[in-house]
PDB file of C-alpha atoms in Angstrom:
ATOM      1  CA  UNK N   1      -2.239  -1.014  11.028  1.00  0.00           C
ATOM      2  CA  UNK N   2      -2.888  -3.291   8.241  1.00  0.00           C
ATOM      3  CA  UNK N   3      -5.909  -2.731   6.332  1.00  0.00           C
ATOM      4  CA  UNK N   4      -6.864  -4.346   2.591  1.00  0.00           C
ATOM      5  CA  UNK N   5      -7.086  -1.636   0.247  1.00  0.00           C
ATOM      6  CA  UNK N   6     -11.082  -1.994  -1.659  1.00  0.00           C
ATOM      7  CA  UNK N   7     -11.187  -1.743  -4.623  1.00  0.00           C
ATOM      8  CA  UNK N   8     -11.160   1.899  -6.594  1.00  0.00           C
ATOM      9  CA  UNK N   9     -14.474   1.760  -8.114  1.00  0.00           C
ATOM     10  CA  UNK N  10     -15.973   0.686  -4.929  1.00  0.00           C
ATOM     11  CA  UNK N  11     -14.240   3.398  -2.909  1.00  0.00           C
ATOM     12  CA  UNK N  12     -14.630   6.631  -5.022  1.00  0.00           C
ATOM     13  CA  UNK N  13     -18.118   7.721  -6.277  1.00  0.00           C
ATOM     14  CA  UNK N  14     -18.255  11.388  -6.389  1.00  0.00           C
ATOM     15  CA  UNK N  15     -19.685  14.187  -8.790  1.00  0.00           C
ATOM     16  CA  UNK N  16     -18.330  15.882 -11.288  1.00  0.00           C
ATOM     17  CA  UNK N  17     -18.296  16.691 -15.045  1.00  0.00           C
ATOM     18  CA  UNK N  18     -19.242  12.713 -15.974  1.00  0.00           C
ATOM     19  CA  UNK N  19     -22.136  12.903 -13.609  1.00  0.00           C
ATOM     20  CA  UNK N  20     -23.498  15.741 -15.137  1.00  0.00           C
ATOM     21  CA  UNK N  21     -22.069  18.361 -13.653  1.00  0.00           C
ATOM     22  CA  UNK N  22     -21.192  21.572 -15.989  1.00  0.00           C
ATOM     23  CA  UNK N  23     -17.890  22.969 -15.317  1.00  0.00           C
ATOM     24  CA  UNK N  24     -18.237  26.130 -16.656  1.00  0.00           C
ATOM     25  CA  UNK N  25     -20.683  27.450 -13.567  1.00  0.00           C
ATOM     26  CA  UNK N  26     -17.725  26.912 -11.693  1.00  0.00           C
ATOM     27  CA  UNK N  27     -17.180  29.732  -9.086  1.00  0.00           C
ATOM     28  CA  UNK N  28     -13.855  31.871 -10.213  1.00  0.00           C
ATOM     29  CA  UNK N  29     -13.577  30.232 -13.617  1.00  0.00           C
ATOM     30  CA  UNK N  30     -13.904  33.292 -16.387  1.00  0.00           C
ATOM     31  CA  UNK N  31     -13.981  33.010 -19.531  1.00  0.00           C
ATOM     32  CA  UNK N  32     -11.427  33.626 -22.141  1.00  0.00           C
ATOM     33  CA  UNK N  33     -13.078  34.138 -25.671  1.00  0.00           C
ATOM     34  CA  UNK N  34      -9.670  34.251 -27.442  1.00  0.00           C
ATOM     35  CA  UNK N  35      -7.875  31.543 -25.435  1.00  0.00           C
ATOM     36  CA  UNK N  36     -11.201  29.001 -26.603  1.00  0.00           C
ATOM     37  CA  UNK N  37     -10.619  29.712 -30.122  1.00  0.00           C
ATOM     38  CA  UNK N  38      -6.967  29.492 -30.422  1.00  0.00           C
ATOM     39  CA  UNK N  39      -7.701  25.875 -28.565  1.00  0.00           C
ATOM     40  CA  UNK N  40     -10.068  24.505 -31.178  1.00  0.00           C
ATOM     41  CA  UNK N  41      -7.487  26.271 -33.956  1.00  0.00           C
ATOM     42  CA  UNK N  42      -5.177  24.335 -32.406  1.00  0.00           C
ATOM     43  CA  UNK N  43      -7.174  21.147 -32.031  1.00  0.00           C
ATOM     44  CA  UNK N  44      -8.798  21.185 -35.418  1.00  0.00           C
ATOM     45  CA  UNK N  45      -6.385  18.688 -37.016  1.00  0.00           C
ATOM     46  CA  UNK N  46      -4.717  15.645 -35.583  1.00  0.00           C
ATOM     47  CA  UNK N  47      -3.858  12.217 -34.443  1.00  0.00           C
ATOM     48  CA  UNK N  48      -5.637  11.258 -31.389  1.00  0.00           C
ATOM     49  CA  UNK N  49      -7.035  14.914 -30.571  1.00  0.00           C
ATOM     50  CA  UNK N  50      -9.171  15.054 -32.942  1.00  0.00           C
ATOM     51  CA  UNK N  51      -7.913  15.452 -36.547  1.00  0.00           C
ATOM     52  CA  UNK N  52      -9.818  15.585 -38.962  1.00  0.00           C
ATOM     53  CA  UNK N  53     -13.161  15.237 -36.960  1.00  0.00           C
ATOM     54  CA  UNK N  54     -12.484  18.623 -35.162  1.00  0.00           C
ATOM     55  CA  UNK N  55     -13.509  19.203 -30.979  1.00  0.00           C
ATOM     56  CA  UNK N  56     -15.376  21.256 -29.309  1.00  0.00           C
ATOM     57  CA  UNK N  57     -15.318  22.927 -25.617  1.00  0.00           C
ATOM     58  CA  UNK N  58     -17.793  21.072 -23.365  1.00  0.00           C
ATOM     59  CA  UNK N  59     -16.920  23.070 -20.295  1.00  0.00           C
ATOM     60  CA  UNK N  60     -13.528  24.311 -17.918  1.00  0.00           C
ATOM     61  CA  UNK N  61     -13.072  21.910 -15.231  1.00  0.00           C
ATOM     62  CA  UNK N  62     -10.502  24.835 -13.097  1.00  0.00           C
ATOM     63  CA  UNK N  63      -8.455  27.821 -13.216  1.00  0.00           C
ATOM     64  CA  UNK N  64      -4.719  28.278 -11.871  1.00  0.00           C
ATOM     65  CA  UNK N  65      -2.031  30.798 -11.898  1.00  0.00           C
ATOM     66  CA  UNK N  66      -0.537  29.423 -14.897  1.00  0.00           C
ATOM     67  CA  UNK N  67      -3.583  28.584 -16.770  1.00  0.00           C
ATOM     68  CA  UNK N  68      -6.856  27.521 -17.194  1.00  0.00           C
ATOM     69  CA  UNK N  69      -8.065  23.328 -17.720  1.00  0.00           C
ATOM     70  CA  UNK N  70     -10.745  22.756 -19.896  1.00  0.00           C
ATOM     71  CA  UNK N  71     -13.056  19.590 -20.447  1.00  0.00           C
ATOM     72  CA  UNK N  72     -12.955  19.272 -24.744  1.00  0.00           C
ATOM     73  CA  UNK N  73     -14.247  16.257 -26.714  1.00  0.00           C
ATOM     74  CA  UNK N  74     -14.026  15.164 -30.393  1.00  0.00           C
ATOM     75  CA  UNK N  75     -16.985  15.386 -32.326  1.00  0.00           C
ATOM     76  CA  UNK N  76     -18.811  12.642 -34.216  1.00  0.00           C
ATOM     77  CA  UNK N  77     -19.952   9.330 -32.904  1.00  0.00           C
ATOM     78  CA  UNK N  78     -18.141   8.060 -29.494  1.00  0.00           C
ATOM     79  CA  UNK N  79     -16.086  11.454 -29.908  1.00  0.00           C
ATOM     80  CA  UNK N  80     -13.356  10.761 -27.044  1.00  0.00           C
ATOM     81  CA  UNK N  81     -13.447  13.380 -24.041  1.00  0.00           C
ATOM     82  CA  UNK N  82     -10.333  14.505 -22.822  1.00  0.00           C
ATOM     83  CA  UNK N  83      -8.860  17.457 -20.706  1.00  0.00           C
ATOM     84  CA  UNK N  84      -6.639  20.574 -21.728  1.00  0.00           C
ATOM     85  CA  UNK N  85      -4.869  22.958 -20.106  1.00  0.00           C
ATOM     86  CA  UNK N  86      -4.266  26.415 -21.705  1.00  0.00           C
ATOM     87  CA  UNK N  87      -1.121  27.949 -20.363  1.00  0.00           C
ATOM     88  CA  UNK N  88      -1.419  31.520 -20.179  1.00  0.00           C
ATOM     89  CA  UNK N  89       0.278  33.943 -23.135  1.00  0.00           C
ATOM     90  CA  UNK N  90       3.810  35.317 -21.989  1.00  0.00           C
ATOM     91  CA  UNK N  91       3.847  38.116 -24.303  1.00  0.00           C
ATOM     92  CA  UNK N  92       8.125  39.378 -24.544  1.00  0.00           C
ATOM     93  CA  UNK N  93       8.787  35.924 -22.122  1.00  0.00           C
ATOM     94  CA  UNK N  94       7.757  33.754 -24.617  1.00  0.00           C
ATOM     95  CA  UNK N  95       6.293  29.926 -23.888  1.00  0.00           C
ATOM     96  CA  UNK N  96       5.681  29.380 -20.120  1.00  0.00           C
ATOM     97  CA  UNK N  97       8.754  28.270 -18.214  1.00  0.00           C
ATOM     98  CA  UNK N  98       5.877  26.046 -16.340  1.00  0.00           C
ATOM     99  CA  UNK N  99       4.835  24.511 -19.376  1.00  0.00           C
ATOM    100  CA  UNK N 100       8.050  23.482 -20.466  1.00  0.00           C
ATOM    101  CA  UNK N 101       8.897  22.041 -17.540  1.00  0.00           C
ATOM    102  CA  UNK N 102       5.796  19.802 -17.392  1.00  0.00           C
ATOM    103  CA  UNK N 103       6.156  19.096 -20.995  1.00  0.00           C
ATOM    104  CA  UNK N 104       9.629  17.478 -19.998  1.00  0.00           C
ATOM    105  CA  UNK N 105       8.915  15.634 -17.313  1.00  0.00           C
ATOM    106  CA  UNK N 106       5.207  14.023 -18.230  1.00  0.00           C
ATOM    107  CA  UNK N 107       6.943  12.675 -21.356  1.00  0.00           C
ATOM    108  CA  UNK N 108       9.139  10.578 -19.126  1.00  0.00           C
ATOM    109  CA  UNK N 109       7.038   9.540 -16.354  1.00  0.00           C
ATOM    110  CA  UNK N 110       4.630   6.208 -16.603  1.00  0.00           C
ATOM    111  CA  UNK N 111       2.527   5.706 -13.709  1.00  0.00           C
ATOM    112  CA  UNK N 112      -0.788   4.436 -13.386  1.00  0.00           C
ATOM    113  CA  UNK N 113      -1.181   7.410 -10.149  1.00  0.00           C
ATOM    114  CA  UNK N 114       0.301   9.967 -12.506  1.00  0.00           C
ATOM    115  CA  UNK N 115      -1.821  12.102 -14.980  1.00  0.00           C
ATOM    116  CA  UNK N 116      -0.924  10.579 -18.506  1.00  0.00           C
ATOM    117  CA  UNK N 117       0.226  13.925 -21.036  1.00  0.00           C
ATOM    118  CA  UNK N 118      -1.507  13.388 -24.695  1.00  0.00           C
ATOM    119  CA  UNK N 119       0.146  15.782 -26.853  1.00  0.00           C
ATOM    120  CA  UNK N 120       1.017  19.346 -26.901  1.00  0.00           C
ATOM    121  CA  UNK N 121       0.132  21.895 -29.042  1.00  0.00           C
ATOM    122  CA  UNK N 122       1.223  25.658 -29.682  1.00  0.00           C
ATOM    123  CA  UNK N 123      -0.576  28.476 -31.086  1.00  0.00           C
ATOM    124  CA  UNK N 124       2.185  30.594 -32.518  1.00  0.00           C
ATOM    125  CA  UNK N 125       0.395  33.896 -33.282  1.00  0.00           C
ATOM    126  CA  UNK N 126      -1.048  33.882 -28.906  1.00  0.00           C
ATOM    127  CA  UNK N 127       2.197  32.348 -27.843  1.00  0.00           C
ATOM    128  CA  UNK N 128      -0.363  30.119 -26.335  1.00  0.00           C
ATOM    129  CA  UNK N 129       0.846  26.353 -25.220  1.00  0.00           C
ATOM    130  CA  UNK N 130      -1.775  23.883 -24.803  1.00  0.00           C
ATOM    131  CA  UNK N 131      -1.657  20.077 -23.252  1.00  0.00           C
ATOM    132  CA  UNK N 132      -4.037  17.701 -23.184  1.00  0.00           C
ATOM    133  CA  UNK N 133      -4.235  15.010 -20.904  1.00  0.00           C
ATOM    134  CA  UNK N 134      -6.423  11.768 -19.969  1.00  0.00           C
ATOM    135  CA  UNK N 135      -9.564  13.120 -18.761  1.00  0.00           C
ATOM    136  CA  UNK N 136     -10.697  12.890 -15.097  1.00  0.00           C
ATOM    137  CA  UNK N 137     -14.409  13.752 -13.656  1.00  0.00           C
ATOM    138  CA  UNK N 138     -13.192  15.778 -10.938  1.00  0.00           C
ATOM    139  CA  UNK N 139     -10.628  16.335  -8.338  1.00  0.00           C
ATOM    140  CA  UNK N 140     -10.023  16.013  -4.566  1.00  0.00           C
ATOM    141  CA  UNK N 141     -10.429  19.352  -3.823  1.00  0.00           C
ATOM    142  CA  UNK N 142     -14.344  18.712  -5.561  1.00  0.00           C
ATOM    143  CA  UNK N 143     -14.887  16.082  -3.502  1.00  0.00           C
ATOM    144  CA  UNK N 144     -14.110  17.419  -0.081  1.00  0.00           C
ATOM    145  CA  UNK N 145     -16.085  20.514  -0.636  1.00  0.00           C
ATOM    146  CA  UNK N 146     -18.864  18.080  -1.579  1.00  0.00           C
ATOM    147  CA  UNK N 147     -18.799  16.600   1.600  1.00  0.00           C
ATOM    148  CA  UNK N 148     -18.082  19.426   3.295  1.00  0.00           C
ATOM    149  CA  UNK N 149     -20.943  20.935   1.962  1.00  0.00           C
ATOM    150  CA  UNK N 150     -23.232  18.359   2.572  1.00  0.00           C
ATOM    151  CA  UNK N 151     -22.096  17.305   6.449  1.00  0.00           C
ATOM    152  CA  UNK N 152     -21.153  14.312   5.372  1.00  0.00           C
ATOM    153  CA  UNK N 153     -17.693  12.640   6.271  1.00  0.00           C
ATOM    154  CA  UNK N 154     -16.065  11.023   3.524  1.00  0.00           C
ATOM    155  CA  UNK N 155     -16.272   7.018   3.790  1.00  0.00           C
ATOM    156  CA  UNK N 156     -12.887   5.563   5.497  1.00  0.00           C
ATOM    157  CA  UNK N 157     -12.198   2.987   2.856  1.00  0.00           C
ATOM    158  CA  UNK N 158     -12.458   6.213   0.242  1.00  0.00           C
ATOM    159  CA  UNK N 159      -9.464   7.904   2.313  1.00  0.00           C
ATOM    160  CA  UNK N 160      -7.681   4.526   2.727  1.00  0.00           C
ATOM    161  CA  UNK N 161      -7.902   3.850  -1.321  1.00  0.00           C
ATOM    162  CA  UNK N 162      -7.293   7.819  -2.115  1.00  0.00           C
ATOM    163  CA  UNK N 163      -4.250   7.860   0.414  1.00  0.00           C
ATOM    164  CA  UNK N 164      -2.676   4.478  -1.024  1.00  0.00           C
ATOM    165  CA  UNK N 165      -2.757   5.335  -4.481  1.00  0.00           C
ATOM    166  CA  UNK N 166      -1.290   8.873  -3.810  1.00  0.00           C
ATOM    167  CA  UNK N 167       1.539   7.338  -2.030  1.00  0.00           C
ATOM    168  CA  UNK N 168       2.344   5.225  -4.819  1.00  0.00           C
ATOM    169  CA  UNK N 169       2.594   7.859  -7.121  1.00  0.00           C
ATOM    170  CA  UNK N 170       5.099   9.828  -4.603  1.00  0.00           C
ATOM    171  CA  UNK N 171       6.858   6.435  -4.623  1.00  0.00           C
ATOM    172  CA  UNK N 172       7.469   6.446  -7.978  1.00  0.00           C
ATOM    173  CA  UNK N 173       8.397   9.882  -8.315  1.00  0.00           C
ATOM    174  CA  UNK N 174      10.694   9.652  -5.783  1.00  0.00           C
ATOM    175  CA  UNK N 175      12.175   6.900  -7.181  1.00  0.00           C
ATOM    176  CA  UNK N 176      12.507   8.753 -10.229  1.00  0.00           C
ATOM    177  CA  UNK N 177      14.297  11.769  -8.831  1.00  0.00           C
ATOM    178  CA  UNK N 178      11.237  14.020  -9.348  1.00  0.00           C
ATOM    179  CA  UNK N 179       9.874  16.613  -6.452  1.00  0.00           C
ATOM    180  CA  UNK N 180       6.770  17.475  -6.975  1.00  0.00           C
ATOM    181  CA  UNK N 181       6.506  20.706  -4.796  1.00  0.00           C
ATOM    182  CA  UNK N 182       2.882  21.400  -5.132  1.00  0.00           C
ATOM    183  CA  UNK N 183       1.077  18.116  -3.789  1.00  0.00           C
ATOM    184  CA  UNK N 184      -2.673  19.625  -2.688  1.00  0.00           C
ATOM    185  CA  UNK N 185      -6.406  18.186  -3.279  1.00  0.00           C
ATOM    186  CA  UNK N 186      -7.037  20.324  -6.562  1.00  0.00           C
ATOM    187  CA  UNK N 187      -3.926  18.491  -7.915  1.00  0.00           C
ATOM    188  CA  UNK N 188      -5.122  14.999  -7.459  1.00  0.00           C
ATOM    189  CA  UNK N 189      -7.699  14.018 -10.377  1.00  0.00           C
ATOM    190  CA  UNK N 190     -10.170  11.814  -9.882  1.00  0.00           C
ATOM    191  CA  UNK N 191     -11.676   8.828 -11.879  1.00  0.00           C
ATOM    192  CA  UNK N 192     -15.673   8.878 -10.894  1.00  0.00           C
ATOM    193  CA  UNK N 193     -15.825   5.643 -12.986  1.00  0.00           C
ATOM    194  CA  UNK N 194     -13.007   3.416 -11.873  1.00  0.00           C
ATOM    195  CA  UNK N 195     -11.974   5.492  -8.765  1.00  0.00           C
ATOM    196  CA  UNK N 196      -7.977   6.088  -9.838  1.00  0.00           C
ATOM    197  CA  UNK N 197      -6.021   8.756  -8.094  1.00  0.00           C
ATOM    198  CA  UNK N 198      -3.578  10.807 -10.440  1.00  0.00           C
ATOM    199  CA  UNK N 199      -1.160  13.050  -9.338  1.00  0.00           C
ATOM    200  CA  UNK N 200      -1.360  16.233 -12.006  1.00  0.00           C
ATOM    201  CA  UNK N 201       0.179  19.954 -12.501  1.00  0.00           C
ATOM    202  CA  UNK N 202       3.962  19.361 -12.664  1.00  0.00           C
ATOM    203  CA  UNK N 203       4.386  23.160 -13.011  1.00  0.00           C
ATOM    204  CA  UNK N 204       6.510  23.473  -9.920  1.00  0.00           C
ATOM    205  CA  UNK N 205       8.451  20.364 -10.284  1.00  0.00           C
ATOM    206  CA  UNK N 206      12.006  19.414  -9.994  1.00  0.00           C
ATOM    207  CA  UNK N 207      14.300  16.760 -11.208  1.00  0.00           C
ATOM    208  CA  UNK N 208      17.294  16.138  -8.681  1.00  0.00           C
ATOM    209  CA  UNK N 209      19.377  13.507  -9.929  1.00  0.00           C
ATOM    210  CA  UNK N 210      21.940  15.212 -12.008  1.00  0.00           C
ATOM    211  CA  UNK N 211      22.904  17.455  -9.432  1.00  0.00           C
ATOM    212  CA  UNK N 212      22.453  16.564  -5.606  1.00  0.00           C
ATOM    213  CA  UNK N 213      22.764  20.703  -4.990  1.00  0.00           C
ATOM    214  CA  UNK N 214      19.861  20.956  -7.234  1.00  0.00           C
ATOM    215  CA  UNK N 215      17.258  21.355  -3.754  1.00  0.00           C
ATOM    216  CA  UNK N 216      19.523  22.650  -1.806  1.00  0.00           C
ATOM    217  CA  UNK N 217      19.611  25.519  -4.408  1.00  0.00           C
ATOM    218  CA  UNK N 218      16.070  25.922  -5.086  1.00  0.00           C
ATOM    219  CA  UNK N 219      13.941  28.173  -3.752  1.00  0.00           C
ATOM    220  CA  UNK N 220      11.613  27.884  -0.770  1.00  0.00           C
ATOM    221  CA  UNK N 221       8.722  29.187  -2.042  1.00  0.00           C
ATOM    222  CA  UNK N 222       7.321  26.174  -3.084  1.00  0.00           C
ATOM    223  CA  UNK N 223       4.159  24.628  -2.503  1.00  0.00           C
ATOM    224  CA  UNK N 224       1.029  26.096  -1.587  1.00  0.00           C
ATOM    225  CA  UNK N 225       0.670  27.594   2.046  1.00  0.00           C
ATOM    226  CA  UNK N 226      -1.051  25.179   3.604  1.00  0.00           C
ATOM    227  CA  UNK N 227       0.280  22.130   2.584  1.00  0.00           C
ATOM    228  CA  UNK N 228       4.343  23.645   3.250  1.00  0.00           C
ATOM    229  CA  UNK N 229       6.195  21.814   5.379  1.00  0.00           C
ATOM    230  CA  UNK N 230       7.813  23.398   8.184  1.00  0.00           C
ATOM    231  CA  UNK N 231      11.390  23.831   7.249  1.00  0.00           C
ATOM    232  CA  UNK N 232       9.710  25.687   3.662  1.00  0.00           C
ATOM    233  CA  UNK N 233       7.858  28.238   6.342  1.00  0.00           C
ATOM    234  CA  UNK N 234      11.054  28.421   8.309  1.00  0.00           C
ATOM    235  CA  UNK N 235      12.677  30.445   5.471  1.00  0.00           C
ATOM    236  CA  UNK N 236      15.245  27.123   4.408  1.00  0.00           C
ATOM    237  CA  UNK N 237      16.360  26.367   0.844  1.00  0.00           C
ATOM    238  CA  UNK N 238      17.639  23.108   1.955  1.00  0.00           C
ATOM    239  CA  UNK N 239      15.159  20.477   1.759  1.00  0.00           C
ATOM    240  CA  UNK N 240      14.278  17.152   0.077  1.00  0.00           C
ATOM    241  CA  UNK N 241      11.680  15.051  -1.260  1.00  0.00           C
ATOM    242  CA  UNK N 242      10.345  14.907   2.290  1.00  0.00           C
ATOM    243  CA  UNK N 243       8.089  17.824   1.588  1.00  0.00           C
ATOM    244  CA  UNK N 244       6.117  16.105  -1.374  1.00  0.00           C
ATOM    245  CA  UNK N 245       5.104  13.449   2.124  1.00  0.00           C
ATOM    246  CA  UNK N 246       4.433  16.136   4.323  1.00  0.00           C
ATOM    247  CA  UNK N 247       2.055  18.037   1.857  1.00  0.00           C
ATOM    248  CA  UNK N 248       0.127  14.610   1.468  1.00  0.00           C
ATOM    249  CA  UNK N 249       0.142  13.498   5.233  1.00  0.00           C
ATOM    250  CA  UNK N 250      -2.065  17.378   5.371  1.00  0.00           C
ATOM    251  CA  UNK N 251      -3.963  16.014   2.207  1.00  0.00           C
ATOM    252  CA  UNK N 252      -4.879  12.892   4.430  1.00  0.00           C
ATOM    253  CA  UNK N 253      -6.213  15.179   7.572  1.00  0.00           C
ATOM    254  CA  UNK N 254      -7.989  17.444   5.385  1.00  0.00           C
ATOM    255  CA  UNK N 255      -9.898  14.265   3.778  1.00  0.00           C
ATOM    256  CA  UNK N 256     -10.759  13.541   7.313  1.00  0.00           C
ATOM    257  CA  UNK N 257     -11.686  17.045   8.875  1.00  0.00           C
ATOM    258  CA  UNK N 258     -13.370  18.218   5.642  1.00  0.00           C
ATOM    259  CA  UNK N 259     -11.431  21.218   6.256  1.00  0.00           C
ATOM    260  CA  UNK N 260      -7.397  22.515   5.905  1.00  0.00           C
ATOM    261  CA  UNK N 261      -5.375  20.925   8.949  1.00  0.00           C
ATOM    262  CA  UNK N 262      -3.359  23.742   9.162  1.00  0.00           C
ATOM    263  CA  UNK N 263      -5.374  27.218   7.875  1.00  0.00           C
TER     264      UNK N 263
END
């Protein structure tokens, strides 16, 4: 079927922190007294994250297994906003093999469907790594629970223009020898004022064209549950990019059902 993809700002209109919403009510989000100030240390000097002018924490936007996201801005007039995730302290392991990894790879990939990286930053005394990114009013996962919430079923052309963009990204990562491993709503940010799709969190990541073994040697325990393709349930190290599509074509139904296809 052939359909004309609209146009993002006409297909994505959702909530989230731009509209007003304050991230840190967030269920499940807690806060981290130590892990804020060693951000705004971090942060208080600067090139384009705010040097000189200092930043402040507006709000956390969601919390992971590696780390937490916040929502931080620049102060003074037409301060930029921008997001930052705080990888958590590895106290004897020292900086988080996750945020290493992402480190690598988001300096490398350019994608308009791909979450831009900033800069990075390290507080030495926490062993605490923090990235900043483009900033995004919310994410997919947001805006299915929204709907969900309200009975509501999201708009067709909304799926069409979520689902093209995302398979553009996984296009270009693809092409790029990356494997994402971890494609799920809460990793797809969303753009409340133009209506972009960006493919974020490369914790769990893999490059595979130095070394065709590279999957084959990997471990299976990738991607979340309900999103894992079926030869990643069946126990197999042996797999390929196909999982990144599978994970997405259970993305698409859940956009649709409002709920996990497979749960």
């Amino acid at each position: 079927v052939v359909f004309k993809v609209p146009r993002p700002r006409q297909a994505l209109k959702m909530g989230g922190v731009a509209a007003g919403r304050d991230p840190k009510k967030l269920p499940g989000v807690q806060d981290d007294p130590s892990c804020e100030e060693a951000l705004l240390r971090s942060f208080g000097g600067g090139g384009e994250s705010g040097r000189g002018l200092g930043c402040e924490v507006i709000g956390k936007l969601g919390e992971g297994s590696e780390g937490v996201v916040y929502v931080v801005q620049e102060r003074g007039e037409g301060g930029k906003r921008f997001a930052v995730k705080a990888f958590k302290a590895r106290n004897k392991q020292g900086v988080s093999t996750a945020a290493v990894r992402e480190v690598k790879l988001l300096r490398e990939l350019k994608h308009d469907n791909v979450v831009r990286l900033r800069s990075v930053h390290v507080a030495k005394p926490e062993r605490r790594v923090f990235l900043s990114y483009e900033c995004c009013s919310t994410d997919l996962q947001q805006l299915i629970r929204r709907h969900h919430a309200n009975r509501d079923p999201i708009p067709e052309y909304t799926v069409k223009s979520a689902l093209w963009q995302l398979l553009r990204a996984l296009d270009y990562l693809h092409s790029s020898w990356v494997v994402h491993r971890d494609v799920k709503p809460e990793n797809v940010l969303v753009d409340r004022e133009t209506g972009a799709c960006k493919i974020a969190d490369f914790g769990c990541a893999k490059v595979f064209r130095n070394d065709p073994r590279a999957l084959r040697q990997s471990t299976g325990a990738v991607v979340t549950l309900w999103y894992r393709a079926p030869e990643l349930l069946l126990g197999c190290s042996d797999y390929s990019p196909a999982i990144d599509v599978w994970a997405l074509g259970c993305v698409f139904a859940e956009m649709l059902r409002l709920r996990p296809l497979f749960h």
